[in-house]
Tab-separated table of C-alpha atoms in Angstrom:
chain	number	residue	atom	x	y	z
A	1	MET	CA	0.000	0.000	0.000
A	2	LYS	CA	1.344	3.425	-0.982
A	3	SER	CA	2.275	5.754	1.836
A	4	GLY	CA	-0.326	8.371	2.591
A	5	TYR	CA	-3.202	5.987	1.930
A	6	LYS	CA	-5.377	4.015	4.317
A	7	LYS	CA	-7.399	0.872	3.604
A	8	VAL	CA	-11.163	1.304	3.893
A	9	LYS	CA	-13.677	-1.570	4.036
A	10	ARG	CA	-16.554	-0.825	1.679
A	11	MET	CA	-18.387	-4.078	0.965
A	12	THR	CA	-19.150	-7.180	3.014
A	13	VAL	CA	-18.836	-10.758	1.717
A	14	THR	CA	-22.634	-10.895	1.526
A	15	GLY	CA	-22.743	-7.708	-0.533
A	16	ARG	CA	-20.117	-8.922	-2.980
A	17	THR	CA	-21.800	-12.308	-3.346
A	18	ILE	CA	-25.130	-10.648	-4.140
A	19	HIS	CA	-23.422	-8.262	-6.567
A	20	TRP	CA	-21.930	-11.056	-8.676
A	21	ILE	CA	-25.036	-13.247	-8.504
A	22	ASN	CA	-27.058	-10.281	-9.798
A	23	ALA	CA	-24.493	-9.484	-12.499
A	24	PHE	CA	-24.545	-12.992	-13.989
A	25	SER	CA	-28.314	-13.356	-13.533
A	26	ILE	CA	-28.976	-10.077	-15.389
A	27	LEU	CA	-26.604	-11.115	-18.180
A	28	ALA	CA	-28.339	-14.485	-18.601
A	29	ALA	CA	-31.802	-12.913	-18.343
A	30	VAL	CA	-30.990	-10.367	-21.067
A	31	ILE	CA	-29.571	-13.010	-23.439
A	32	THR	CA	-32.511	-15.380	-22.977
A	33	GLY	CA	-35.050	-12.526	-22.929
A	34	LEU	CA	-33.862	-11.322	-26.323
A	35	TYR	CA	-34.257	-14.855	-27.656
A	36	ILE	CA	-37.776	-15.189	-26.230
A	37	ALA	CA	-38.780	-11.860	-27.827
A	38	HIS	CA	-37.208	-12.672	-31.166
A	39	PRO	CA	-35.531	-16.093	-31.645
A	40	TYR	CA	-32.231	-15.083	-33.208
A	41	TYR	CA	-30.447	-18.401	-33.466
A	42	GLN	CA	-31.237	-22.027	-34.169
A	43	THR	CA	-29.734	-25.109	-32.652
A	44	PHE	CA	-26.287	-25.989	-33.984
A	45	ILE	CA	-27.329	-29.637	-34.094
A	46	ALA	CA	-28.912	-30.941	-37.290
A	47	ASP	CA	-32.365	-31.429	-35.766
A	48	PRO	CA	-34.760	-28.455	-35.879
A	49	ALA	CA	-34.710	-26.102	-32.891
A	50	VAL	CA	-38.233	-27.146	-31.939
A	51	ASP	CA	-37.041	-30.716	-31.359
A	52	LYS	CA	-34.248	-29.516	-29.091
A	53	TYR	CA	-36.574	-27.387	-26.980
A	54	VAL	CA	-34.435	-24.285	-27.597
A	55	MET	CA	-37.246	-21.912	-26.682
A	56	ALA	CA	-38.209	-24.015	-23.657
A	57	TRP	CA	-34.624	-23.961	-22.329
A	58	ASN	CA	-34.374	-20.211	-22.869
A	59	ARG	CA	-37.639	-19.668	-21.027
A	60	TRP	CA	-36.476	-21.930	-18.168
A	61	VAL	CA	-33.157	-20.088	-17.766
A	62	HIS	CA	-34.953	-16.728	-17.988
A	63	PHE	CA	-37.430	-17.744	-15.296
A	64	ILE	CA	-34.763	-19.155	-12.955
A	65	CYS	CA	-32.675	-15.982	-13.304
A	66	ALA	CA	-35.759	-13.898	-12.540
A	67	ILE	CA	-36.410	-15.934	-9.377
A	68	ILE	CA	-32.793	-15.493	-8.273
A	69	LEU	CA	-33.050	-11.731	-8.836
A	70	ASP	CA	-36.302	-11.655	-6.860
A	71	VAL	CA	-34.690	-13.414	-3.896
A	72	THR	CA	-31.583	-11.212	-3.893
A	73	SER	CA	-33.790	-8.126	-4.222
A	74	ILE	CA	-35.646	-9.122	-1.057
A	75	VAL	CA	-32.315	-9.532	0.765
A	76	ILE	CA	-31.104	-6.172	-0.577
A	77	ALA	CA	-34.347	-4.488	0.481
A	78	TYR	CA	-33.816	-5.797	4.029
A	79	LEU	CA	-30.166	-4.711	4.127
A	80	TYR	CA	-31.164	-1.337	2.676
A	81	PHE	CA	-32.816	-0.487	5.991
A	82	PHE	CA	-31.391	-2.871	8.588
A	83	SER	CA	-27.789	-3.665	7.608
A	84	ARG	CA	-25.326	-3.420	10.495
A	85	PHE	CA	-22.570	-2.427	8.039
A	86	GLU	CA	-24.224	0.405	6.114
A	87	LYS	CA	-27.804	1.642	5.777
A	88	PRO	CA	-28.141	3.061	2.239
A	89	TYR	CA	-31.530	4.700	2.840
A	90	LYS	CA	-29.848	7.333	5.027
A	91	LYS	CA	-28.118	8.714	1.930
A	92	LEU	CA	-31.492	9.405	0.293
A	93	ILE	CA	-32.535	11.819	3.033
A	94	PRO	CA	-32.185	15.311	1.470
A	95	THR	CA	-29.829	16.773	4.066
A	96	GLY	CA	-27.330	19.480	3.148
A	97	LYS	CA	-24.436	16.998	3.309
A	98	ASN	CA	-26.142	14.461	1.054
A	99	ILE	CA	-27.177	17.076	-1.513
A	100	LYS	CA	-23.618	18.450	-1.574
A	101	GLU	CA	-22.214	14.948	-2.144
A	102	PHE	CA	-24.654	14.277	-4.966
A	103	VAL	CA	-23.885	17.569	-6.722
A	104	GLU	CA	-20.125	17.131	-6.314
A	105	VAL	CA	-20.111	13.683	-7.897
A	106	LEU	CA	-22.408	14.849	-10.691
A	107	LEU	CA	-20.121	17.814	-11.419
A	108	ASN	CA	-17.107	15.482	-11.465
A	109	LEU	CA	-18.801	13.290	-14.029
A	110	LEU	CA	-19.956	16.149	-16.237
A	111	THR	CA	-16.737	18.176	-16.192
A	112	LEU	CA	-14.194	15.310	-15.913
A	113	ASN	CA	-12.241	17.215	-13.270
A	114	ARG	CA	-10.396	15.672	-10.325
A	115	ARG	CA	-12.102	17.718	-7.620
A	116	LYS	CA	-13.384	15.669	-4.713
A	117	ASN	CA	-14.825	17.856	-1.984
A	118	PHE	CA	-16.441	15.118	0.075
A	119	ASP	CA	-15.463	12.054	2.078
A	120	SER	CA	-15.036	9.163	-0.405
A	121	SER	CA	-14.395	6.575	2.318
A	122	HIS	CA	-18.111	5.733	2.314
A	123	ASN	CA	-20.770	5.214	-0.318
A	124	ASP	CA	-21.819	8.635	-1.599
A	125	SER	CA	-25.352	9.920	-2.243
A	126	PHE	CA	-25.022	9.753	-6.027
A	127	ASN	CA	-24.134	6.073	-5.848
A	128	ILE	CA	-27.072	5.345	-3.562
A	129	VAL	CA	-29.561	7.188	-5.790
A	130	TYR	CA	-28.193	5.262	-8.750
A	131	PHE	CA	-28.365	1.987	-6.807
A	132	THR	CA	-31.982	2.685	-5.815
A	133	ILE	CA	-33.062	3.426	-9.409
A	134	MET	CA	-31.618	0.084	-10.514
A	135	HIS	CA	-33.675	-1.853	-7.993
A	136	LEU	CA	-36.847	0.034	-8.855
A	137	LEU	CA	-36.271	-1.021	-12.473
A	138	LEU	CA	-35.764	-4.627	-11.338
A	139	ALA	CA	-38.993	-4.467	-9.318
A	140	TRP	CA	-40.856	-3.260	-12.417
A	141	MET	CA	-39.345	-6.117	-14.435
A	142	LEU	CA	-40.510	-8.537	-11.746
A	143	LEU	CA	-44.109	-7.292	-11.844
A	144	THR	CA	-44.423	-7.075	-15.634
A	145	GLY	CA	-42.605	-10.395	-16.083
A	146	LEU	CA	-44.965	-12.177	-13.710
A	147	GLN	CA	-47.940	-10.595	-15.486
A	148	LEU	CA	-46.705	-12.064	-18.775
A	149	TYR	CA	-46.025	-15.402	-17.089
A	150	VAL	CA	-49.407	-15.763	-15.423
A	151	HIS	CA	-51.188	-15.507	-18.768
A	152	GLY	CA	-49.572	-18.833	-19.634
A	153	LEU	CA	-51.713	-20.328	-16.843
A	154	GLU	CA	-55.014	-19.508	-18.508
A	155	SER	CA	-56.789	-22.435	-16.883
A	156	GLY	CA	-56.153	-20.884	-13.462
A	157	LEU	CA	-54.324	-24.033	-12.404
A	158	SER	CA	-50.680	-24.683	-11.631
A	159	SER	CA	-48.636	-27.610	-10.349
A	160	ILE	CA	-48.474	-26.024	-6.883
A	161	GLY	CA	-52.146	-25.108	-6.630
A	162	ASN	CA	-54.765	-22.563	-7.690
A	163	TRP	CA	-53.470	-20.036	-5.194
A	164	TRP	CA	-50.355	-19.317	-7.277
A	165	PRO	CA	-52.008	-17.893	-10.435
A	166	ALA	CA	-54.688	-16.215	-8.298
A	167	MET	CA	-52.018	-14.424	-6.258
A	168	LEU	CA	-50.097	-13.382	-9.379
A	169	HIS	CA	-53.243	-11.889	-10.925
A	170	LEU	CA	-53.962	-10.040	-7.674
A	171	VAL	CA	-50.443	-8.564	-7.485
A	172	THR	CA	-49.736	-7.809	-11.157
A	173	ASP	CA	-53.008	-7.209	-13.072
A	174	TRP	CA	-52.746	-3.474	-12.379
A	175	THR	CA	-49.721	-3.295	-14.688
A	176	ILE	CA	-52.018	-3.751	-17.725
A	177	PRO	CA	-53.949	-0.445	-17.411
A	178	VAL	CA	-50.816	1.366	-16.209
A	179	THR	CA	-48.842	0.439	-19.337
A	180	GLY	CA	-51.615	1.124	-21.851
A	181	GLY	CA	-54.435	-1.398	-21.476
A	182	THR	CA	-53.306	-4.542	-23.269
A	183	LEU	CA	-50.952	-7.423	-22.573
A	184	MET	CA	-48.825	-6.276	-25.508
A	185	ASP	CA	-48.287	-2.948	-23.721
A	186	VAL	CA	-46.972	-4.879	-20.712
A	187	ARG	CA	-44.661	-6.855	-22.981
A	188	ILE	CA	-43.334	-3.684	-24.646
A	189	SER	CA	-42.770	-2.030	-21.266
A	190	HIS	CA	-40.952	-5.150	-20.014
A	191	HIS	CA	-38.758	-5.116	-23.123
A	192	TYR	CA	-37.926	-1.389	-23.010
A	193	THR	CA	-37.146	-1.545	-19.289
A	194	MET	CA	-34.573	-4.223	-20.094
A	195	TRP	CA	-32.735	-1.682	-22.266
A	196	TRP	CA	-32.810	0.846	-19.421
A	197	ILE	CA	-31.201	-1.780	-17.194
A	198	VAL	CA	-28.566	-2.510	-19.854
A	199	ALA	CA	-27.820	1.231	-20.066
A	200	TRP	CA	-27.635	1.369	-16.254
A	201	VAL	CA	-25.091	-1.478	-16.162
A	202	MET	CA	-22.948	0.155	-18.855
A	203	PHE	CA	-22.925	3.485	-17.009
A	204	HIS	CA	-22.238	1.698	-13.703
A	205	ILE	CA	-19.093	0.078	-15.155
A	206	TYR	CA	-18.005	3.373	-16.749
A	207	TYR	CA	-18.535	5.236	-13.485
A	208	GLN	CA	-16.494	2.787	-11.404
A	209	VAL	CA	-13.649	2.815	-13.964
A	210	TRP	CA	-13.834	6.625	-13.996
A	211	ARG	CA	-13.548	6.791	-10.203
A	212	THR	CA	-10.598	4.382	-10.237
A	213	ILE	CA	-8.695	6.375	-12.864
A	214	TYR	CA	-9.446	9.899	-11.673
A	215	TRP	CA	-9.346	9.437	-7.925
A	216	GLN	CA	-6.791	6.603	-7.850
A	217	GLU	CA	-8.311	5.008	-4.763
A	218	GLY	CA	-8.882	1.496	-6.149
A	219	ASP	CA	-12.684	1.684	-6.384
A	220	MET	CA	-12.777	-1.208	-8.869
A	221	ALA	CA	-11.263	-3.475	-6.204
A	222	ILE	CA	-14.303	-3.075	-3.937
A	223	VAL	CA	-16.372	-5.775	-5.680
A	224	PHE	CA	-13.457	-8.229	-5.535
A	225	GLY	CA	-11.833	-7.720	-2.145
A	226	GLY	CA	-14.383	-5.527	-0.379
A	227	SER	CA	-11.931	-2.683	0.276
A	228	LYS	CA	-10.503	0.443	-1.373
A	229	PHE	CA	-7.806	2.932	-0.463
A	230	LYS	CA	-8.247	6.531	0.518
A	231	LYS	CA	-5.758	9.330	0.787
A	232	GLU	CA	-5.226	10.308	4.384
A	233	GLU	CA	-6.129	13.899	5.152
Protein backbone atom coordinates (compact mmCIF):
# COMPACT_ATOMS: atom_id res chain seq x y z
CA MET A 1 0.00 0.00 0.00
CA LYS A 2 1.34 3.43 -0.98
CA SER A 3 2.27 5.75 1.84
CA GLY A 4 -0.33 8.37 2.59
CA TYR A 5 -3.20 5.99 1.93
CA LYS A 6 -5.38 4.01 4.32
CA LYS A 7 -7.40 0.87 3.60
CA VAL A 8 -11.16 1.30 3.89
CA LYS A 9 -13.68 -1.57 4.04
CA ARG A 10 -16.55 -0.82 1.68
CA MET A 11 -18.39 -4.08 0.96
CA THR A 12 -19.15 -7.18 3.01
CA VAL A 13 -18.84 -10.76 1.72
CA THR A 14 -22.63 -10.90 1.53
CA GLY A 15 -22.74 -7.71 -0.53
CA ARG A 16 -20.12 -8.92 -2.98
CA THR A 17 -21.80 -12.31 -3.35
CA ILE A 18 -25.13 -10.65 -4.14
CA HIS A 19 -23.42 -8.26 -6.57
CA TRP A 20 -21.93 -11.06 -8.68
CA ILE A 21 -25.04 -13.25 -8.50
CA ASN A 22 -27.06 -10.28 -9.80
CA ALA A 23 -24.49 -9.48 -12.50
CA PHE A 24 -24.55 -12.99 -13.99
CA SER A 25 -28.31 -13.36 -13.53
CA ILE A 26 -28.98 -10.08 -15.39
CA LEU A 27 -26.60 -11.11 -18.18
CA ALA A 28 -28.34 -14.48 -18.60
CA ALA A 29 -31.80 -12.91 -18.34
CA VAL A 30 -30.99 -10.37 -21.07
CA ILE A 31 -29.57 -13.01 -23.44
CA THR A 32 -32.51 -15.38 -22.98
CA GLY A 33 -35.05 -12.53 -22.93
CA LEU A 34 -33.86 -11.32 -26.32
CA TYR A 35 -34.26 -14.85 -27.66
CA ILE A 36 -37.78 -15.19 -26.23
CA ALA A 37 -38.78 -11.86 -27.83
CA HIS A 38 -37.21 -12.67 -31.17
CA PRO A 39 -35.53 -16.09 -31.64
CA TYR A 40 -32.23 -15.08 -33.21
CA TYR A 41 -30.45 -18.40 -33.47
CA GLN A 42 -31.24 -22.03 -34.17
CA THR A 43 -29.73 -25.11 -32.65
CA PHE A 44 -26.29 -25.99 -33.98
CA ILE A 45 -27.33 -29.64 -34.09
CA ALA A 46 -28.91 -30.94 -37.29
CA ASP A 47 -32.37 -31.43 -35.77
CA PRO A 48 -34.76 -28.45 -35.88
CA ALA A 49 -34.71 -26.10 -32.89
CA VAL A 50 -38.23 -27.15 -31.94
CA ASP A 51 -37.04 -30.72 -31.36
CA LYS A 52 -34.25 -29.52 -29.09
CA TYR A 53 -36.57 -27.39 -26.98
CA VAL A 54 -34.43 -24.28 -27.60
CA MET A 55 -37.25 -21.91 -26.68
CA ALA A 56 -38.21 -24.02 -23.66
CA TRP A 57 -34.62 -23.96 -22.33
CA ASN A 58 -34.37 -20.21 -22.87
CA ARG A 59 -37.64 -19.67 -21.03
CA TRP A 60 -36.48 -21.93 -18.17
CA VAL A 61 -33.16 -20.09 -17.77
CA HIS A 62 -34.95 -16.73 -17.99
CA PHE A 63 -37.43 -17.74 -15.30
CA ILE A 64 -34.76 -19.16 -12.95
CA CYS A 65 -32.68 -15.98 -13.30
CA ALA A 66 -35.76 -13.90 -12.54
CA ILE A 67 -36.41 -15.93 -9.38
CA ILE A 68 -32.79 -15.49 -8.27
CA LEU A 69 -33.05 -11.73 -8.84
CA ASP A 70 -36.30 -11.65 -6.86
CA VAL A 71 -34.69 -13.41 -3.90
CA THR A 72 -31.58 -11.21 -3.89
CA SER A 73 -33.79 -8.13 -4.22
CA ILE A 74 -35.65 -9.12 -1.06
CA VAL A 75 -32.32 -9.53 0.77
CA ILE A 76 -31.10 -6.17 -0.58
CA ALA A 77 -34.35 -4.49 0.48
CA TYR A 78 -33.82 -5.80 4.03
CA LEU A 79 -30.17 -4.71 4.13
CA TYR A 80 -31.16 -1.34 2.68
CA PHE A 81 -32.82 -0.49 5.99
CA PHE A 82 -31.39 -2.87 8.59
CA SER A 83 -27.79 -3.67 7.61
CA ARG A 84 -25.33 -3.42 10.49
CA PHE A 85 -22.57 -2.43 8.04
CA GLU A 86 -24.22 0.41 6.11
CA LYS A 87 -27.80 1.64 5.78
CA PRO A 88 -28.14 3.06 2.24
CA TYR A 89 -31.53 4.70 2.84
CA LYS A 90 -29.85 7.33 5.03
CA LYS A 91 -28.12 8.71 1.93
CA LEU A 92 -31.49 9.40 0.29
CA ILE A 93 -32.54 11.82 3.03
CA PRO A 94 -32.19 15.31 1.47
CA THR A 95 -29.83 16.77 4.07
CA GLY A 96 -27.33 19.48 3.15
CA LYS A 97 -24.44 17.00 3.31
CA ASN A 98 -26.14 14.46 1.05
CA ILE A 99 -27.18 17.08 -1.51
CA LYS A 100 -23.62 18.45 -1.57
CA GLU A 101 -22.21 14.95 -2.14
CA PHE A 102 -24.65 14.28 -4.97
CA VAL A 103 -23.88 17.57 -6.72
CA GLU A 104 -20.13 17.13 -6.31
CA VAL A 105 -20.11 13.68 -7.90
CA LEU A 106 -22.41 14.85 -10.69
CA LEU A 107 -20.12 17.81 -11.42
CA ASN A 108 -17.11 15.48 -11.47
CA LEU A 109 -18.80 13.29 -14.03
CA LEU A 110 -19.96 16.15 -16.24
CA THR A 111 -16.74 18.18 -16.19
CA LEU A 112 -14.19 15.31 -15.91
CA ASN A 113 -12.24 17.21 -13.27
CA ARG A 114 -10.40 15.67 -10.33
CA ARG A 115 -12.10 17.72 -7.62
CA LYS A 116 -13.38 15.67 -4.71
CA ASN A 117 -14.82 17.86 -1.98
CA PHE A 118 -16.44 15.12 0.08
CA ASP A 119 -15.46 12.05 2.08
CA SER A 120 -15.04 9.16 -0.40
CA SER A 121 -14.39 6.58 2.32
CA HIS A 122 -18.11 5.73 2.31
CA ASN A 123 -20.77 5.21 -0.32
CA ASP A 124 -21.82 8.64 -1.60
CA SER A 125 -25.35 9.92 -2.24
CA PHE A 126 -25.02 9.75 -6.03
CA ASN A 127 -24.13 6.07 -5.85
CA ILE A 128 -27.07 5.35 -3.56
CA VAL A 129 -29.56 7.19 -5.79
CA TYR A 130 -28.19 5.26 -8.75
CA PHE A 131 -28.36 1.99 -6.81
CA THR A 132 -31.98 2.68 -5.82
CA ILE A 133 -33.06 3.43 -9.41
CA MET A 134 -31.62 0.08 -10.51
CA HIS A 135 -33.67 -1.85 -7.99
CA LEU A 136 -36.85 0.03 -8.85
CA LEU A 137 -36.27 -1.02 -12.47
CA LEU A 138 -35.76 -4.63 -11.34
CA ALA A 139 -38.99 -4.47 -9.32
CA TRP A 140 -40.86 -3.26 -12.42
CA MET A 141 -39.34 -6.12 -14.43
CA LEU A 142 -40.51 -8.54 -11.75
CA LEU A 143 -44.11 -7.29 -11.84
CA THR A 144 -44.42 -7.07 -15.63
CA GLY A 145 -42.60 -10.40 -16.08
CA LEU A 146 -44.96 -12.18 -13.71
CA GLN A 147 -47.94 -10.60 -15.49
CA LEU A 148 -46.70 -12.06 -18.78
CA TYR A 149 -46.03 -15.40 -17.09
CA VAL A 150 -49.41 -15.76 -15.42
CA HIS A 151 -51.19 -15.51 -18.77
CA GLY A 152 -49.57 -18.83 -19.63
CA LEU A 153 -51.71 -20.33 -16.84
CA GLU A 154 -55.01 -19.51 -18.51
CA SER A 155 -56.79 -22.44 -16.88
CA GLY A 156 -56.15 -20.88 -13.46
CA LEU A 157 -54.32 -24.03 -12.40
CA SER A 158 -50.68 -24.68 -11.63
CA SER A 159 -48.64 -27.61 -10.35
CA ILE A 160 -48.47 -26.02 -6.88
CA GLY A 161 -52.15 -25.11 -6.63
CA ASN A 162 -54.76 -22.56 -7.69
CA TRP A 163 -53.47 -20.04 -5.19
CA TRP A 164 -50.35 -19.32 -7.28
CA PRO A 165 -52.01 -17.89 -10.43
CA ALA A 166 -54.69 -16.21 -8.30
CA MET A 167 -52.02 -14.42 -6.26
CA LEU A 168 -50.10 -13.38 -9.38
CA HIS A 169 -53.24 -11.89 -10.93
CA LEU A 170 -53.96 -10.04 -7.67
CA VAL A 171 -50.44 -8.56 -7.48
CA THR A 172 -49.74 -7.81 -11.16
CA ASP A 173 -53.01 -7.21 -13.07
CA TRP A 174 -52.75 -3.47 -12.38
CA THR A 175 -49.72 -3.30 -14.69
CA ILE A 176 -52.02 -3.75 -17.73
CA PRO A 177 -53.95 -0.44 -17.41
CA VAL A 178 -50.82 1.37 -16.21
CA THR A 179 -48.84 0.44 -19.34
CA GLY A 180 -51.61 1.12 -21.85
CA GLY A 181 -54.43 -1.40 -21.48
CA THR A 182 -53.31 -4.54 -23.27
CA LEU A 183 -50.95 -7.42 -22.57
CA MET A 184 -48.82 -6.28 -25.51
CA ASP A 185 -48.29 -2.95 -23.72
CA VAL A 186 -46.97 -4.88 -20.71
CA ARG A 187 -44.66 -6.86 -22.98
CA ILE A 188 -43.33 -3.68 -24.65
CA SER A 189 -42.77 -2.03 -21.27
CA HIS A 190 -40.95 -5.15 -20.01
CA HIS A 191 -38.76 -5.12 -23.12
CA TYR A 192 -37.93 -1.39 -23.01
CA THR A 193 -37.15 -1.54 -19.29
CA MET A 194 -34.57 -4.22 -20.09
CA TRP A 195 -32.74 -1.68 -22.27
CA TRP A 196 -32.81 0.85 -19.42
CA ILE A 197 -31.20 -1.78 -17.19
CA VAL A 198 -28.57 -2.51 -19.85
CA ALA A 199 -27.82 1.23 -20.07
CA TRP A 200 -27.64 1.37 -16.25
CA VAL A 201 -25.09 -1.48 -16.16
CA MET A 202 -22.95 0.16 -18.85
CA PHE A 203 -22.92 3.48 -17.01
CA HIS A 204 -22.24 1.70 -13.70
CA ILE A 205 -19.09 0.08 -15.16
CA TYR A 206 -18.00 3.37 -16.75
CA TYR A 207 -18.53 5.24 -13.49
CA GLN A 208 -16.49 2.79 -11.40
CA VAL A 209 -13.65 2.82 -13.96
CA TRP A 210 -13.83 6.62 -14.00
CA ARG A 211 -13.55 6.79 -10.20
CA THR A 212 -10.60 4.38 -10.24
CA ILE A 213 -8.70 6.38 -12.86
CA TYR A 214 -9.45 9.90 -11.67
CA TRP A 215 -9.35 9.44 -7.92
CA GLN A 216 -6.79 6.60 -7.85
CA GLU A 217 -8.31 5.01 -4.76
CA GLY A 218 -8.88 1.50 -6.15
CA ASP A 219 -12.68 1.68 -6.38
CA MET A 220 -12.78 -1.21 -8.87
CA ALA A 221 -11.26 -3.48 -6.20
CA ILE A 222 -14.30 -3.07 -3.94
CA VAL A 223 -16.37 -5.77 -5.68
CA PHE A 224 -13.46 -8.23 -5.54
CA GLY A 225 -11.83 -7.72 -2.15
CA GLY A 226 -14.38 -5.53 -0.38
CA SER A 227 -11.93 -2.68 0.28
CA LYS A 228 -10.50 0.44 -1.37
CA PHE A 229 -7.81 2.93 -0.46
CA LYS A 230 -8.25 6.53 0.52
CA LYS A 231 -5.76 9.33 0.79
CA GLU A 232 -5.23 10.31 4.38
CA GLU A 233 -6.13 13.90 5.15
